[in-house]
Coordinates of C-alpha atoms in Angstrom, one line a residue:
M1 CA 124.0 22.4 55.3
T2 CA 122.0 25.2 54.6
L3 CA 119.1 24.6 57.4
R4 CA 115.5 25.9 56.6
K5 CA 114.7 24.3 53.0
P6 CA 111.5 22.1 52.5
V7 CA 112.5 19.0 51.5
T8 CA 111.6 16.7 48.1
P9 CA 108.0 16.2 49.0
T10 CA 106.7 12.3 48.2
P11 CA 104.3 12.0 44.8
L12 CA 100.9 10.6 46.4
K13 CA 99.4 7.4 44.9
R14 CA 95.9 9.1 45.1
V15 CA 93.0 6.3 44.9
S16 CA 89.3 7.1 44.6
P17 CA 86.7 5.9 46.4
V18 CA 89.7 6.9 49.5
P19 CA 91.1 2.9 50.7
T20 CA 91.1 2.4 54.5
D21 CA 94.1 4.3 56.1
I22 CA 96.2 0.9 56.7
E23 CA 95.8 -0.1 52.9
I24 CA 97.2 3.9 51.8
A25 CA 99.4 3.8 54.2
Q26 CA 101.5 0.1 52.7
A27 CA 101.0 1.2 49.4
A28 CA 103.2 4.6 50.1
T29 CA 106.3 5.2 49.0
L30 CA 108.8 5.9 52.4
K31 CA 111.6 8.0 52.0
P32 CA 114.6 6.1 53.9
I33 CA 114.8 8.1 57.7
A34 CA 118.2 9.2 56.8
Q35 CA 117.6 10.6 53.7
L36 CA 115.4 13.3 55.3
A37 CA 117.2 13.8 58.1
E38 CA 119.4 14.8 55.4
E39 CA 116.9 17.3 53.8
I40 CA 116.2 19.0 56.5
G41 CA 119.9 19.3 58.7
I42 CA 120.3 17.2 61.1
L43 CA 124.0 15.4 60.7
P44 CA 124.7 11.6 60.8
E45 CA 126.2 11.9 64.1
E46 CA 122.9 13.4 65.5
L47 CA 120.4 10.6 64.3
E48 CA 120.3 6.4 65.5
L49 CA 118.8 4.6 63.4
Y50 CA 115.4 2.3 64.3
G51 CA 115.3 0.4 60.7
P52 CA 114.9 2.4 57.7
Y53 CA 112.2 4.6 58.3
K54 CA 112.5 5.6 61.9
A55 CA 115.1 6.9 63.9
K56 CA 115.6 8.9 67.4
V57 CA 117.5 12.1 67.6
K58 CA 120.5 13.2 70.1
L59 CA 119.9 16.7 72.0
S60 CA 123.1 17.6 71.4
I61 CA 121.3 19.5 67.8
L62 CA 120.1 22.1 70.5
E63 CA 123.7 22.6 71.5
R64 CA 124.4 23.2 67.6
L65 CA 121.8 24.4 67.0
K66 CA 121.3 27.1 69.4
D67 CA 121.7 30.3 67.3
V68 CA 119.4 30.0 65.1
P69 CA 116.0 32.0 65.7
N70 CA 113.3 29.9 66.6
G71 CA 110.4 29.1 63.8
Q72 CA 106.8 29.8 63.7
Y73 CA 104.8 27.6 66.3
I74 CA 101.3 26.7 65.4
D75 CA 99.0 24.5 67.6
V76 CA 96.1 22.5 66.7
T77 CA 92.8 22.3 68.8
A78 CA 89.3 21.3 68.5
I79 CA 85.8 22.1 70.0
T80 CA 84.5 19.8 72.1
P81 CA 84.2 16.5 69.4
T82 CA 82.0 13.8 69.6
P83 CA 83.2 10.0 70.1
L84 CA 83.9 9.9 66.8
G85 CA 87.1 13.0 66.7
E86 CA 87.0 15.5 65.1
G87 CA 89.9 14.5 62.4
K88 CA 92.4 16.9 64.6
T89 CA 95.4 14.6 63.9
T90 CA 94.5 14.2 60.0
T91 CA 94.0 18.2 59.9
T92 CA 97.8 18.2 61.6
V93 CA 99.2 16.5 58.9
G94 CA 97.3 17.6 56.8
L95 CA 98.5 21.3 57.4
S96 CA 101.7 20.0 57.3
Q97 CA 102.0 18.2 54.1
A98 CA 99.8 21.9 52.4
L99 CA 102.8 23.8 54.3
G100 CA 105.8 21.6 53.2
A101 CA 104.8 19.9 49.4
H102 CA 103.1 22.4 48.2
L103 CA 103.6 25.7 49.6
G104 CA 107.4 25.6 49.6
Y105 CA 107.7 26.0 53.3
S106 CA 110.4 24.0 55.8
V107 CA 108.0 22.3 58.0
F108 CA 107.7 20.0 61.1
T109 CA 105.3 17.9 62.4
C110 CA 105.1 17.2 66.7
I111 CA 102.9 14.9 67.8
R112 CA 102.6 12.2 70.1
Q113 CA 102.6 8.9 70.5
P114 CA 99.7 6.7 70.7
S115 CA 99.1 4.2 73.7
Q116 CA 98.4 0.7 72.8
G117 CA 94.8 1.2 75.4
P118 CA 93.5 2.6 72.7
T119 CA 94.7 1.2 69.4
F120 CA 92.9 -1.7 70.8
G121 CA 90.3 -0.4 72.2
I122 CA 87.7 2.1 71.2
K123 CA 89.5 4.4 69.3
G124 CA 91.4 2.7 66.6
G125 CA 95.1 4.1 65.8
A126 CA 96.2 7.7 65.8
A127 CA 98.4 8.4 62.9
G128 CA 96.2 10.6 60.8
G129 CA 93.9 9.2 58.2
G130 CA 92.7 9.0 54.5
Y131 CA 96.1 11.1 52.9
S132 CA 97.2 12.6 56.0
Q133 CA 99.0 10.0 58.0
V134 CA 102.1 9.5 59.1
I135 CA 104.6 6.1 58.4
P136 CA 105.1 3.8 59.0
M137 CA 101.8 3.7 60.5
E138 CA 101.3 -0.3 61.5
E139 CA 104.7 0.6 63.8
F140 CA 103.6 4.5 64.7
N141 CA 100.4 2.6 67.0
L142 CA 102.3 -0.2 68.2
H143 CA 105.4 -0.6 70.0
L144 CA 107.5 2.1 67.2
T145 CA 111.2 2.8 69.8
G146 CA 109.9 1.3 72.9
D147 CA 109.3 4.9 74.8
I148 CA 106.2 3.5 76.2
H149 CA 107.4 0.0 77.7
A150 CA 110.5 2.4 79.0
I151 CA 107.6 4.0 81.1
T152 CA 106.1 1.2 82.4
A153 CA 109.3 -0.8 83.6
A154 CA 110.3 2.5 85.2
N155 CA 106.9 3.3 86.8
N156 CA 107.0 -0.4 87.9
L157 CA 110.5 -0.6 89.6
L158 CA 109.4 2.7 91.9
A159 CA 105.4 0.7 92.8
A160 CA 108.0 -1.7 93.1
A161 CA 110.6 -0.2 95.8
I162 CA 108.1 1.1 98.0
D163 CA 106.5 -2.2 98.9
A164 CA 110.0 -3.2 99.1
R165 CA 110.7 -0.5 101.9
I166 CA 107.9 -0.8 103.3
L167 CA 108.2 -4.4 104.2
H168 CA 112.1 -4.8 105.1
E169 CA 111.7 -1.5 107.6
A170 CA 109.7 -3.2 109.3
G171 CA 111.4 -6.0 110.7
A172 CA 115.0 -4.4 111.0
T173 CA 116.5 -2.3 113.4
D174 CA 118.0 1.0 112.5
E175 CA 121.6 -0.4 112.5
Q176 CA 120.5 -3.6 110.8
L177 CA 118.4 -1.3 107.6
F178 CA 122.3 0.7 108.0
N179 CA 124.5 -2.7 107.6
R180 CA 121.9 -3.1 104.7
L181 CA 122.5 -0.1 103.0
C182 CA 125.5 0.7 103.6
P183 CA 127.4 -2.2 103.7
P184 CA 131.0 -2.8 104.8
D185 CA 133.3 -4.0 102.1
K186 CA 136.2 -7.1 103.1
N187 CA 138.4 -4.1 104.8
G188 CA 135.4 -3.2 106.5
K189 CA 135.2 0.2 104.9
R190 CA 131.7 1.2 104.1
R191 CA 130.6 3.8 101.1
F192 CA 126.9 5.6 100.0
A193 CA 126.0 4.6 96.7
P194 CA 125.3 6.3 94.3
G195 CA 120.2 5.8 96.3
L196 CA 121.4 7.5 99.3
L197 CA 123.1 10.5 98.5
G198 CA 119.8 12.5 97.6
R199 CA 118.4 11.4 100.7
L200 CA 121.9 12.3 102.6
R201 CA 121.7 16.2 100.5
K202 CA 117.2 15.9 101.4
L203 CA 118.7 16.4 105.2
G204 CA 121.7 18.1 104.9
I205 CA 124.4 15.2 106.3
D206 CA 127.9 17.1 104.4
K207 CA 129.5 13.6 105.1
T208 CA 131.8 11.6 102.8
D209 CA 132.4 8.5 105.2
P210 CA 129.3 6.7 106.8
N211 CA 131.5 5.5 109.8
E212 CA 130.8 8.7 111.0
L213 CA 126.9 9.0 111.1
T214 CA 125.4 9.4 114.3
P215 CA 123.5 7.3 115.1
E216 CA 120.6 10.1 115.1
E217 CA 121.8 10.6 111.0
R218 CA 121.9 6.5 110.1
S219 CA 118.5 6.7 111.5
K220 CA 116.9 9.4 109.4
L221 CA 119.6 8.6 106.4
V222 CA 118.2 5.1 106.2
R223 CA 114.1 4.4 107.9
L224 CA 111.6 6.4 105.4
D225 CA 108.6 4.9 108.1
I226 CA 106.4 5.3 104.8
D227 CA 102.5 5.7 106.2
P228 CA 101.1 2.7 104.3
T229 CA 97.9 4.7 103.8
T230 CA 99.2 7.9 101.9
I231 CA 101.0 5.9 98.9
T232 CA 99.6 7.6 96.2
W233 CA 102.3 6.2 93.0
R234 CA 100.2 3.4 91.2
R235 CA 101.4 0.6 88.9
V236 CA 100.8 0.9 85.3
L237 CA 100.0 -0.9 82.3
D238 CA 99.5 0.3 78.2
T239 CA 96.2 -1.7 78.3
S240 CA 92.9 -0.6 78.7
D241 CA 92.2 -3.2 81.4
R242 CA 89.3 -2.3 84.0
F243 CA 89.6 -4.8 86.2
L244 CA 92.8 -3.2 87.1
R245 CA 90.9 0.4 88.2
G246 CA 90.8 -1.3 92.1
I247 CA 93.3 -4.1 93.5
V248 CA 94.8 -6.4 96.8
I249 CA 98.4 -6.6 96.6
G250 CA 100.5 -8.3 99.0
K251 CA 98.3 -11.7 99.3
G252 CA 101.9 -14.0 99.3
P253 CA 102.7 -15.9 102.0
E254 CA 105.6 -13.7 103.3
E255 CA 103.9 -10.4 102.4
A256 CA 100.9 -10.9 105.6
G257 CA 100.3 -8.4 107.4
F258 CA 101.7 -5.8 104.2
E259 CA 98.2 -6.6 102.0
R260 CA 96.9 -3.0 101.1
E261 CA 94.8 -1.6 98.5
T262 CA 95.9 0.4 95.2
G263 CA 95.2 0.0 91.4
F264 CA 96.2 0.2 88.0
D265 CA 96.9 3.3 86.0
I266 CA 97.2 3.4 82.0
T267 CA 100.9 3.9 81.7
V268 CA 100.3 6.9 79.6
A269 CA 98.3 8.7 82.9
S270 CA 101.7 8.0 84.6
E271 CA 104.3 11.3 86.1
L272 CA 106.6 9.8 84.0
M273 CA 104.7 10.3 81.1
A274 CA 104.1 13.7 81.8
I275 CA 107.6 13.9 83.0
L276 CA 109.0 12.6 79.4
A277 CA 106.6 14.6 77.6
L278 CA 107.8 18.8 79.9
T279 CA 111.1 17.9 80.7
T280 CA 114.2 20.1 78.8
S281 CA 117.7 17.9 79.4
L282 CA 118.4 14.9 80.3
R283 CA 119.4 16.8 83.6
D284 CA 116.3 18.2 84.5
M285 CA 114.2 14.8 83.8
R286 CA 117.4 13.2 86.5
E287 CA 115.7 16.0 89.0
R288 CA 112.5 15.6 87.9
I289 CA 112.6 11.9 88.7
G290 CA 114.1 12.4 92.1
R291 CA 111.6 14.9 93.0
M292 CA 108.2 13.3 92.3
V293 CA 106.9 12.6 95.6
V294 CA 105.0 9.2 96.6
A295 CA 103.7 8.9 100.0
V296 CA 104.4 10.6 103.2
S297 CA 105.8 9.7 106.2
R298 CA 104.5 9.4 109.3
S299 CA 105.8 12.5 110.3
G300 CA 104.3 14.4 108.0
E301 CA 107.3 14.6 105.9
P302 CA 106.6 13.8 101.4
I303 CA 108.3 10.6 100.5
T304 CA 109.9 10.9 97.1
A305 CA 111.8 8.9 94.4
E306 CA 115.2 10.5 95.6
D307 CA 114.3 9.1 99.2
L308 CA 114.0 5.1 98.5
G309 CA 117.6 5.7 96.4
V310 CA 115.7 4.4 93.1
A311 CA 115.5 8.2 91.3
G312 CA 118.7 7.3 89.2
A313 CA 117.6 3.8 87.9
L314 CA 114.5 5.3 86.3
T315 CA 116.5 7.8 84.4
V316 CA 118.4 4.8 83.5
L317 CA 115.5 3.4 82.5
M318 CA 113.9 5.8 80.5
K319 CA 117.3 7.4 79.1
D320 CA 116.6 7.1 75.6
T321 CA 113.4 7.8 75.8
I322 CA 114.4 11.5 76.1
K323 CA 115.1 11.6 72.4
P324 CA 111.7 12.0 69.6
N325 CA 111.3 9.6 67.2
L326 CA 111.8 10.8 63.8
M327 CA 108.8 9.7 61.1
Q328 CA 107.7 10.9 57.6
T329 CA 103.9 11.8 56.1
L330 CA 102.5 10.1 53.7
E331 CA 104.5 13.3 51.6
G332 CA 107.9 13.2 52.4
T333 CA 107.9 15.6 55.5
P334 CA 109.1 15.0 58.7
V335 CA 107.1 14.4 62.1
F336 CA 108.5 14.0 65.6
V337 CA 106.7 11.9 67.4
H338 CA 107.4 11.6 70.9
A339 CA 105.7 11.8 74.8
G340 CA 102.3 10.8 74.9
P341 CA 100.3 11.5 77.8
F342 CA 96.5 11.3 77.8
A343 CA 94.4 15.1 77.7
N344 CA 91.4 14.0 79.4
I345 CA 94.0 12.4 82.3
A346 CA 97.4 13.9 81.3
H347 CA 98.2 17.3 80.3
G348 CA 97.9 16.1 76.9
N349 CA 100.8 17.4 74.8
S350 CA 104.2 16.1 72.9
S351 CA 107.6 17.0 73.8
I352 CA 109.2 20.6 74.8
I353 CA 112.0 18.9 73.5
A354 CA 111.1 17.1 70.0
D355 CA 109.4 20.8 69.8
Q356 CA 112.9 22.7 70.6
I357 CA 114.4 21.1 68.2
A358 CA 112.0 21.5 65.1
L359 CA 112.0 24.9 66.2
K360 CA 115.1 25.0 64.7
L361 CA 115.1 22.9 62.1
A362 CA 111.8 24.8 60.3
D363 CA 110.1 27.7 59.0
F364 CA 106.9 26.0 60.5
V365 CA 105.7 23.8 63.4
V366 CA 102.4 22.3 63.7
T367 CA 102.0 20.5 67.2
E368 CA 98.4 19.2 68.5
S369 CA 97.0 19.3 72.3
G370 CA 94.4 16.6 72.5
F371 CA 90.8 16.9 72.4
G372 CA 89.4 19.9 73.0
S373 CA 90.5 23.9 73.5
D374 CA 89.1 23.3 76.9
I375 CA 91.4 20.2 77.6
G376 CA 94.6 20.0 75.9
M377 CA 95.0 23.1 74.8
E378 CA 94.3 25.2 78.4
K379 CA 97.1 22.5 79.3
F380 CA 99.6 23.5 76.6
F381 CA 99.4 26.6 76.6
D382 CA 99.3 27.2 81.0
I383 CA 101.5 24.1 82.1
K384 CA 103.3 23.0 78.8
C385 CA 104.3 26.9 77.2
R386 CA 104.5 27.8 81.4
Y387 CA 107.7 25.1 81.5
S388 CA 109.3 25.3 78.0
G389 CA 109.2 29.2 77.9
L390 CA 108.5 29.0 73.8
L391 CA 105.4 31.2 72.7
P392 CA 102.7 30.0 69.7
S393 CA 101.7 31.9 66.7
V394 CA 98.4 30.3 65.8
V395 CA 96.1 28.3 67.5
V396 CA 94.1 25.6 64.3
L397 CA 90.8 24.8 65.6
V398 CA 89.5 21.6 64.3
A399 CA 85.3 22.2 64.1
T400 CA 83.2 19.2 62.4
V401 CA 79.3 19.1 60.5
R402 CA 78.4 16.5 62.2
A403 CA 80.0 17.2 65.7
L404 CA 77.7 21.2 66.0
K405 CA 75.2 18.6 65.5
M406 CA 75.6 16.9 68.5
H407 CA 75.7 20.0 69.9
G408 CA 72.8 21.6 68.9
G409 CA 70.6 18.4 70.1
G410 CA 70.5 15.8 67.7
P411 CA 70.9 11.7 68.6
K412 CA 73.2 10.8 69.8
V413 CA 76.7 9.2 68.4
V414 CA 78.2 6.1 69.1
A415 CA 81.4 4.7 67.4
G416 CA 81.1 1.4 65.7
K417 CA 77.7 2.4 65.1
P418 CA 76.4 4.4 61.7
L419 CA 75.2 8.1 62.1
D420 CA 72.0 9.0 61.9
P421 CA 70.5 10.6 58.8
A422 CA 70.7 14.0 61.0
Y423 CA 74.2 13.8 60.4
T424 CA 74.1 13.2 56.6
D425 CA 71.5 14.8 55.5
E426 CA 71.4 18.9 55.5
N427 CA 69.9 20.5 58.5
L428 CA 70.8 24.3 59.0
P429 CA 68.7 24.4 62.2
L430 CA 70.3 21.6 64.1
L431 CA 73.2 23.1 62.6
K432 CA 72.6 26.6 64.0
E433 CA 71.8 25.4 67.4
G434 CA 75.5 23.7 67.6
L435 CA 77.6 27.0 67.1
A436 CA 77.7 28.2 70.5
N437 CA 80.0 25.8 71.2
L438 CA 82.0 26.9 68.2
I439 CA 81.4 29.8 69.1
H440 CA 83.0 29.3 73.2
H441 CA 86.1 27.8 71.8
I442 CA 87.3 30.6 69.8
H443 CA 86.2 32.7 72.9
I444 CA 88.7 30.5 75.0
V445 CA 91.9 31.1 72.6
R446 CA 91.3 34.2 72.7
K447 CA 91.3 34.9 76.1
F448 CA 95.0 33.6 75.9
G449 CA 95.6 36.4 72.8
I450 CA 97.0 34.4 70.1
P451 CA 95.2 34.5 66.7
V452 CA 92.9 31.6 65.4
V453 CA 92.1 30.1 62.2
V454 CA 88.9 27.8 62.0
A455 CA 89.2 24.4 60.1
I456 CA 86.2 22.9 58.9
N457 CA 87.0 19.3 58.4
R458 CA 84.1 18.4 55.5
F459 CA 83.2 14.9 55.0
H460 CA 81.5 14.0 51.9
T461 CA 78.1 14.9 53.1
D462 CA 78.0 18.3 54.3
T463 CA 76.7 20.7 51.9
P464 CA 77.8 24.5 51.2
A465 CA 74.9 26.1 52.6
E466 CA 75.9 24.2 56.4
L467 CA 79.5 25.0 55.7
E468 CA 79.0 28.5 55.1
L469 CA 77.4 29.0 58.0
I470 CA 80.0 27.6 60.4
R471 CA 82.0 29.8 58.0
D472 CA 80.3 33.2 59.2
A473 CA 80.1 32.4 62.4
A474 CA 83.2 31.5 63.6
I475 CA 85.0 35.2 61.6
Q476 CA 81.9 37.0 63.5
A477 CA 82.8 35.1 66.7
G478 CA 86.2 37.0 66.3
A479 CA 88.3 34.0 64.0
E480 CA 90.8 34.9 61.7
D481 CA 89.7 32.3 59.4
A482 CA 87.8 30.2 58.6
V483 CA 88.2 27.9 56.0
V484 CA 87.1 24.0 54.8
S485 CA 89.5 21.7 54.3
R486 CA 89.7 18.1 52.3
H487 CA 93.0 16.7 53.5
W488 CA 91.8 13.7 54.4
E489 CA 90.5 13.1 51.0
L490 CA 93.3 14.9 48.9
G491 CA 96.8 15.1 51.3
G492 CA 98.1 18.5 51.7
E493 CA 96.6 19.8 47.8
G494 CA 92.9 19.6 50.2
A495 CA 94.6 21.9 53.0
I496 CA 96.0 24.6 50.8
E497 CA 94.0 27.2 51.7
L498 CA 93.6 26.2 55.2
A499 CA 98.2 26.6 55.2
E500 CA 98.1 30.1 53.5
A501 CA 95.2 31.3 55.7
V502 CA 97.4 30.2 58.4
V503 CA 100.6 31.6 58.0
R504 CA 98.8 34.8 57.1
A505 CA 97.7 34.7 60.9
S506 CA 101.1 33.8 61.6
Q507 CA 102.1 37.6 60.4
K508 CA 99.2 39.1 62.4
P509 CA 100.1 40.2 66.6
R510 CA 99.6 38.4 69.5
K511 CA 99.8 39.2 72.9
F512 CA 100.0 36.0 74.8
Q513 CA 99.1 35.7 78.5
F514 CA 98.6 32.5 81.1
L515 CA 95.2 32.4 82.2
Y516 CA 96.5 32.7 86.1
P517 CA 99.3 33.3 88.1
L518 CA 101.3 30.5 89.7
E519 CA 100.3 32.7 93.1
M520 CA 97.3 31.9 92.8
S521 CA 96.4 29.2 95.6
I522 CA 95.2 26.1 94.5
K523 CA 91.2 26.6 95.1
E524 CA 91.7 29.6 93.0
K525 CA 93.3 28.3 90.4
I526 CA 90.6 25.9 90.0
E527 CA 87.8 27.7 90.0
T528 CA 89.5 30.3 87.6
I529 CA 89.6 26.4 85.1
A530 CA 85.8 26.2 86.2
R531 CA 84.5 29.4 85.5
E532 CA 86.6 30.7 82.3
I533 CA 87.4 27.8 80.3
Y534 CA 84.1 26.1 81.4
G535 CA 81.9 27.9 81.6
A536 CA 81.3 26.5 85.5
D537 CA 79.3 28.4 88.4
G538 CA 81.3 26.9 91.4
V539 CA 83.4 24.2 92.3
D540 CA 82.2 21.9 94.4
Y541 CA 85.2 20.1 96.8
S542 CA 84.7 16.4 98.6
P543 CA 86.2 16.0 101.9
E544 CA 88.9 13.8 100.5
A545 CA 89.9 16.7 97.8
E546 CA 89.7 18.7 100.8
K547 CA 92.2 17.6 102.8
Q548 CA 94.8 17.1 100.2
I549 CA 94.6 21.1 99.6
E550 CA 95.5 21.3 102.6
E551 CA 98.5 19.3 102.7
Y552 CA 99.6 20.2 99.5
T553 CA 99.6 23.6 100.6
R554 CA 101.6 22.6 104.0
M555 CA 104.0 20.8 101.6
G556 CA 105.0 24.1 99.3
F557 CA 103.2 22.3 96.1
D558 CA 100.8 25.4 96.2
H559 CA 102.5 27.0 93.1
L560 CA 101.7 24.4 90.8
P561 CA 99.9 24.7 87.7
I562 CA 96.9 22.5 87.3
C563 CA 96.3 19.6 84.9
V564 CA 92.4 18.9 85.7
A565 CA 91.5 15.7 84.7
K566 CA 87.4 15.4 82.9
T567 CA 85.7 14.3 80.1
H568 CA 86.5 15.3 77.2
L569 CA 83.3 15.3 75.6
S570 CA 81.4 17.7 77.6
L571 CA 82.6 21.2 78.4
S572 CA 81.0 20.4 81.6
A573 CA 81.9 17.6 83.8
D574 CA 79.0 14.7 82.8
P575 CA 79.9 13.9 79.1
N576 CA 75.8 14.0 78.2
L577 CA 75.7 17.8 78.3
K578 CA 76.2 18.7 74.9
G579 CA 76.4 22.7 73.3
V580 CA 77.3 25.1 76.1
P581 CA 76.0 24.3 79.1
K582 CA 74.5 26.8 82.0
G583 CA 74.1 26.3 85.5
F584 CA 76.6 23.5 86.5
R585 CA 79.4 23.5 89.2
L586 CA 82.8 21.5 88.6
P587 CA 82.9 18.5 91.2
V588 CA 86.5 17.6 92.2
R589 CA 86.6 14.1 93.3
E590 CA 90.5 14.1 94.8
I591 CA 93.8 16.1 93.9
R592 CA 97.0 14.1 93.2
A593 CA 100.7 15.5 92.8
S594 CA 102.7 14.8 90.0
V595 CA 105.3 17.1 91.8
G596 CA 107.8 16.2 89.9
A597 CA 106.2 16.6 86.5
G598 CA 105.4 19.9 87.9
F599 CA 101.9 19.5 88.2
L600 CA 98.7 19.4 90.5
Y601 CA 95.6 17.4 88.8
P602 CA 91.8 17.3 90.2
L603 CA 89.8 14.4 89.1
I604 CA 86.7 15.4 88.1
G605 CA 83.3 13.8 88.0
K606 CA 83.9 10.0 87.5
M607 CA 87.1 10.4 85.4
S608 CA 89.3 6.9 85.4
T609 CA 92.6 7.0 85.2
M610 CA 92.3 3.1 83.7
P611 CA 90.0 3.1 80.5
G612 CA 88.3 0.1 80.1
L613 CA 87.4 -2.7 76.5
P614 CA 84.3 -1.9 75.1
T615 CA 82.3 -4.9 73.8
R616 CA 83.7 -4.9 70.4
P617 CA 87.3 -4.0 70.8
A618 CA 89.5 -2.7 67.8
F619 CA 91.6 -5.6 68.7
F620 CA 88.4 -7.6 66.6
E621 CA 89.8 -6.0 63.4
I622 CA 93.6 -6.8 63.9
D623 CA 95.6 -9.8 62.8
I624 CA 98.6 -10.5 60.2
D625 CA 99.0 -12.1 57.0
P626 CA 101.3 -15.0 57.7
E627 CA 102.3 -15.4 54.1
T628 CA 103.7 -11.2 53.8
E629 CA 103.8 -10.4 57.2
K630 CA 101.6 -7.6 56.5
I631 CA 99.3 -6.3 59.4
I632 CA 95.5 -6.0 58.6
G633 CA 92.9 -4.0 60.5
L634 CA 94.7 -1.1 61.8
S635 CA 92.5 1.7 62.1

């Protein structure tokens, strides 16, 4: 089968005015996923079907295609968005449809799986919109193939293992613990369970017979002596639930004396989700899971999932999640939907594995990093590309008239409320004031040595004069091109000019460079990001953060990259400061270590790792027609 052959496009059934997203998706013609797989060069034995329209792809494909050169690697990012979002996923899909269905290139889209927190909360779905969507959009936005549920189960098994270990160690002698963890069989023989082998290796004990262990070795093997005050591992749920941010556990009668304060994170902010996105093989995933640090012993030793003997079981729960999920756009081009880390909390990019496979199958791989270039794109470069070794070709920077007017001092934009006339009527002075935000983001991209094309996502209220003002400013700031795109209204046809600009830019020379070397200290790396990306005057650390930096440096974690968790609604830590704020400092509240994923993440200001539901959540609109079984209200 010839690789890099474009797929047979699926004709759009466009209607004017444009219907709702779900109406468009449900009226679409879907290719059987096995047909799409055949068109793009995936063999039947490399495919695991999940119904007729989605499938998982086995990692064995990478070995078969290892000698095939990679295609071009495109990242789609954005300026600082309004709370409504500026159509980044829609642009990603529209660009792919233009490349694959209209210009004759083979193309692959690689995006994240959305969390059900925002889907039922304030944002709604994340499959794109209008005539640039991933379908079936209901399955995309809901359970898909169960990856997020598997991560939730694995995460909470580890949480349970931590508290159970503390409880059982407290009530037993070393000998009793040894007998429970290495029980003799009916013939009096003992064996090391697989869950103990990692702990043995860490201790440097090279013995295969448990009976040969000295009393001191037995004690080190079975007694972790976790300090409960140092536990950093929290339980997770893929639901926005503010009342789980802080809880007390251990209130049952058998757990008296073991109560402690903890809390929940949303699943997509978990380290296991980050590991799924950054891993490169099943072996690598198993090793990363084993390295996850969950607490510290009373003697100052980092306690890992491997020490707890649960790393193997977690990998078993997640073994199918490592396979990317294959879907399609409205125009029949292929999409990998894989992993779903939040960008303002985690690193906000889809998986390395999906990109690796897609780059072997396509001329162009269009991926998306979460929120603005200061958030997801910086992490795409400094974390994802650092671990993948993949070099980006072009960055597409999405901008809208309404967002730039907001940054120019326009009225507050609130999700669910009508836009002020300032955003729907021509207002060139207001727009001109906001262009500084666009220029700042162009400069961020250029710091990494990558060509940038600005995609102006056009709304029907935008005027020619406003669009031309943005285009001129973008090119003067160093963009290779700035193109008005109408993909929401027209699908790939509306993004042809954008696609042509991206193809031209992909041929330009590039000199990619990371923002900082890993040899920098923790503070130096944080301060480089704060100064070079956000424009901060400096960084202020809480006493807790200072202590954590000292502890992580002692443990040897200071060589890890930095994943800043901060608001996406401003370049600063204050979501109310728009445009390009000046004279601010970055307040670091605490720093957490995701050692298995491979980064440290500072929490900035009031940043929360568990969202809450708004007064009128998106679930108010969602229901099902019992007669047709059609889902209604997803957007």
